[in-house]
Coordinates of C-alpha atoms in Angstrom, one line a residue:
M1 CA -17.4 5.0 -33.0
P2 CA -15.5 5.6 -29.8
A3 CA -12.1 7.2 -30.2
N4 CA -9.1 5.1 -29.5
P5 CA -7.5 5.9 -26.1
P6 CA -4.3 7.9 -26.4
A7 CA -1.0 6.1 -26.3
P8 CA 0.9 6.4 -23.0
T9 CA 3.6 9.1 -23.0
A10 CA 7.2 8.1 -22.9
V11 CA 7.4 9.4 -19.3
A12 CA 4.4 7.3 -18.2
T13 CA 5.9 4.2 -19.9
V14 CA 9.2 4.5 -18.2
A15 CA 7.6 5.3 -14.9
G16 CA 5.3 2.3 -15.3
R17 CA 8.1 -0.1 -16.0
L18 CA 10.2 1.1 -13.1
R19 CA 7.2 1.0 -10.8
E20 CA 6.6 -2.6 -11.7
Q21 CA 10.3 -3.5 -11.2
I22 CA 10.3 -1.8 -7.8
L23 CA 7.0 -3.3 -6.5
D24 CA 8.0 -6.8 -7.8
A25 CA 11.3 -6.4 -5.8
E26 CA 13.4 -6.7 -8.9
I27 CA 15.1 -3.5 -7.8
A28 CA 15.9 -3.6 -4.1
P29 CA 15.3 -0.7 -1.7
G30 CA 18.3 1.6 -1.6
T31 CA 19.4 0.8 -5.2
P32 CA 20.7 3.8 -7.1
L33 CA 18.8 4.6 -10.3
R34 CA 21.4 6.1 -12.7
E35 CA 20.0 8.3 -15.4
E36 CA 22.6 7.2 -17.9
A37 CA 21.9 3.5 -17.4
L38 CA 18.1 4.1 -17.5
T39 CA 18.3 6.1 -20.8
A40 CA 20.1 3.3 -22.4
E41 CA 17.8 0.6 -21.0
H42 CA 14.6 2.3 -22.0
G43 CA 15.8 4.0 -25.2
V44 CA 14.7 7.5 -24.2
N45 CA 16.5 10.8 -23.4
R46 CA 17.6 12.0 -20.0
H47 CA 14.7 14.5 -19.7
T48 CA 12.2 11.7 -20.0
V49 CA 14.1 9.6 -17.4
R50 CA 14.2 12.6 -15.0
A51 CA 10.5 13.2 -15.4
A52 CA 9.7 9.5 -14.8
L53 CA 11.8 9.5 -11.6
R54 CA 9.9 12.6 -10.4
V55 CA 6.6 10.8 -11.0
L56 CA 7.9 7.9 -8.8
E57 CA 9.2 10.4 -6.2
A58 CA 5.7 11.8 -5.9
E59 CA 4.4 8.3 -5.3
R60 CA 7.1 7.9 -2.6
L61 CA 8.7 4.9 -4.4
V62 CA 11.9 6.9 -5.2
T63 CA 14.0 9.4 -3.3
I64 CA 16.0 12.1 -5.1
E65 CA 18.8 14.0 -3.4
P66 CA 20.8 16.8 -4.8
Y67 CA 24.3 15.7 -6.0
R68 CA 23.4 12.1 -5.1
G69 CA 20.7 11.3 -7.6
A70 CA 17.8 8.9 -7.3
R71 CA 17.4 5.6 -5.5
V72 CA 14.7 3.2 -4.7
R73 CA 13.1 4.2 -1.4
A74 CA 14.1 2.2 1.7
F75 CA 11.8 2.7 4.7
A76 CA 13.5 4.0 7.8
A77 CA 11.7 3.7 11.2
A78 CA 10.6 7.4 10.9
D79 CA 9.0 6.7 7.5
V80 CA 7.1 3.8 8.9
R81 CA 5.8 5.8 11.8
A82 CA 4.7 8.7 9.5
L83 CA 2.9 6.3 7.2
L84 CA 1.2 4.7 10.2
E85 CA 0.0 8.1 11.4
Y86 CA -1.5 8.9 8.0
R87 CA -3.1 5.5 7.3
T88 CA -4.6 5.5 10.8
A89 CA -6.1 9.0 10.3
L90 CA -7.7 7.8 7.1
E91 CA -8.7 4.2 7.9
A92 CA -9.8 4.7 11.4
E93 CA -11.9 7.7 10.5
A94 CA -13.4 5.9 7.6
V95 CA -14.4 3.0 9.9
R96 CA -15.9 5.5 12.4
L97 CA -18.0 7.1 9.7
F98 CA -19.1 3.8 8.4
G99 CA -20.1 2.6 11.9
E100 CA -22.1 5.8 12.5
R101 CA -24.0 5.4 9.2
M102 CA -24.7 1.8 9.7
R103 CA -26.1 2.4 13.2
G104 CA -25.0 -0.3 15.6
V105 CA -23.3 2.0 18.2
T106 CA -24.0 0.4 21.6
D107 CA -22.6 0.7 25.1
A108 CA -20.2 -2.1 24.2
G109 CA -18.9 -0.3 21.2
I110 CA -19.5 -0.6 17.5
A111 CA -21.2 -3.7 16.3
V112 CA -22.0 -3.7 12.5
S113 CA -22.2 -6.1 9.6
L114 CA -19.4 -5.4 7.2
P115 CA -20.4 -4.5 3.6
R116 CA -20.3 -7.1 0.9
T117 CA -17.5 -5.3 -0.9
V118 CA -15.2 -5.7 2.1
V119 CA -16.1 -9.3 2.7
E120 CA -15.5 -10.1 -1.0
A121 CA -12.1 -8.3 -0.9
N122 CA -11.1 -10.4 2.1
E123 CA -12.2 -13.6 0.3
R124 CA -10.0 -12.6 -2.7
L125 CA -7.1 -12.0 -0.4
R126 CA -7.6 -15.4 1.2
E127 CA -7.9 -17.1 -2.1
V128 CA -4.7 -15.6 -3.5
C129 CA -2.9 -16.6 -0.2
R130 CA -4.2 -20.1 -0.5
S131 CA -3.7 -20.8 -4.2
R132 CA -0.6 -18.7 -4.9
P133 CA 1.3 -18.5 -1.6
H134 CA 4.5 -17.4 -3.4
D135 CA 2.9 -14.7 -5.5
H136 CA 4.0 -11.9 -3.2
R137 CA 2.8 -9.1 -5.6
G138 CA -0.6 -10.7 -6.0
I139 CA -1.0 -11.0 -2.3
E140 CA 0.1 -7.5 -1.6
T141 CA -2.2 -6.1 -4.3
A142 CA -5.2 -8.1 -2.8
H143 CA -4.2 -6.8 0.7
A144 CA -4.1 -3.2 -0.5
A145 CA -7.5 -3.7 -2.2
L146 CA -9.0 -5.0 1.0
H147 CA -7.9 -1.9 3.0
H148 CA -9.1 0.4 0.3
A149 CA -12.6 -1.4 0.2
L150 CA -12.8 -0.8 3.9
V151 CA -12.1 2.9 3.5
A152 CA -14.5 3.2 0.5
A153 CA -17.3 1.8 2.6
A154 CA -17.4 5.0 4.6
G155 CA -18.8 6.8 1.5
S156 CA -16.5 9.7 1.9
P157 CA -15.0 10.7 -1.6
R158 CA -12.2 12.8 -0.1
I159 CA -11.0 10.1 2.3
T160 CA -11.3 7.5 -0.4
E161 CA -9.3 9.6 -2.9
A162 CA -6.6 10.3 -0.3
H163 CA -6.3 6.7 0.6
A164 CA -6.0 5.7 -3.1
R165 CA -3.0 7.9 -3.5
L166 CA -1.2 5.8 -0.9
E167 CA -1.4 2.6 -3.0
S168 CA 2.2 2.6 -4.3
E169 CA 3.7 3.5 -1.0
L170 CA 1.6 0.8 0.8
L171 CA 2.7 -1.8 -1.7
L172 CA 6.3 -0.9 -1.1
F173 CA 5.7 -1.1 2.6
L174 CA 4.3 -4.6 2.2
N175 CA 7.1 -5.5 -0.1
Q176 CA 9.6 -4.9 2.7
L177 CA 7.4 -6.9 5.2
R178 CA 7.7 -10.1 3.1
P179 CA 10.1 -11.8 5.4
L180 CA 7.6 -11.6 8.3
L181 CA 4.3 -12.3 6.6
P182 CA 3.9 -15.7 5.0
A183 CA 0.7 -16.1 3.0
D184 CA -1.2 -18.2 5.6
E185 CA -0.5 -15.7 8.3
M186 CA -1.5 -12.8 6.1
A187 CA -4.9 -14.4 5.5
D188 CA -5.5 -15.4 9.1
Q189 CA -4.4 -12.0 10.3
H190 CA -7.0 -10.2 8.2
D191 CA -9.8 -12.6 9.1
R192 CA -9.1 -11.7 12.7
F193 CA -8.8 -8.0 11.8
L194 CA -12.2 -7.8 10.1
E195 CA -13.9 -9.7 13.0
A196 CA -12.4 -7.1 15.3
V197 CA -13.5 -4.2 13.1
A198 CA -17.1 -5.4 13.2
R199 CA -17.0 -5.6 17.0
R200 CA -14.7 -2.7 18.0
G201 CA -14.5 -0.4 15.0
E202 CA -11.8 2.2 14.7
E203 CA -9.9 0.9 17.8
A204 CA -9.3 -2.4 15.9
V205 CA -8.0 -0.4 12.9
R206 CA -5.5 1.4 15.2
E207 CA -4.3 -1.8 16.7
H208 CA -3.9 -3.6 13.4
L209 CA -1.9 -0.8 11.7
A210 CA 0.3 -0.3 14.8
H211 CA 1.1 -4.0 14.8
S212 CA 2.2 -3.9 11.1
A213 CA 4.3 -0.9 11.8
R214 CA 6.0 -2.5 14.8
Q215 CA 6.8 -5.6 12.6
L216 CA 8.7 -3.5 10.0
I217 CA 10.4 -1.3 12.6
G218 CA 11.5 -4.5 14.3
L219 CA 13.3 -5.5 11.0
L220 CA 14.8 -2.1 10.7
E221 CA 15.9 -1.7 14.3
P222 CA 16.6 -5.3 15.6

C-alpha cells in the first residue's frame, strides 16, 4: 500500500494561505503584514509566521525591511524592468531553441508550427476568458501556464525550471495589470502573440513582453 503523503508543515500552511490571499488580491500591494496579527489569525507562533514570510519573500511576493517589517510587494518601475529582462532572457531563448530544433529557419525568419501543448494552453486561456471573464485569478493562472508551455517546448530542463520559479511573481505582476487587461483583450492579445511567434520567433517574444511592461509602468508612472 502506498504511504500517505506527509501533512503540510505549519510554515507551508501559513505561507500557502497568505499566497492565495495575495494572488487573489484580497491583500493589496503595499499592505503591511504584522506578525502579531498573523499569529492570532492563523493560530501559530511568531517563529512560524516569520518563516512563512521568508518563503513568500523568496517568491518575491513579500518584501521584508529591517525595522519596518513585511508588506505585500508592490511593483515599482525598476521591478517591472528587471522582471522584463529576466523573462525575456528565458522566454526568447526558449523560443530560439525551439525554432532551431523544429527546423524552419528561412531568410524571412523563423516559421514553425507551434507544439500542441502550446496551442492547447492558448485554447484554455481563451476558454477561461470567454466563460469566466471576471475570474481574474483563473485567467492569470491560464496565462502563466501558456507562457510556461511555450518555454517548456524548447526542451531545456534548466530554462524550464528557472521559468517555473517565476510563477508567483508573474501572477502578482498580472494581478497589478488587471485594470488594463480585460478578458477579451487578454485572449485576443495572445492569439496575435502566438501567430507572431510562429512567424518571427524570439523577436515576437521580446515585443510582447516589452508591451506588457510598458502597460504596467504606465500605471505606475502616469
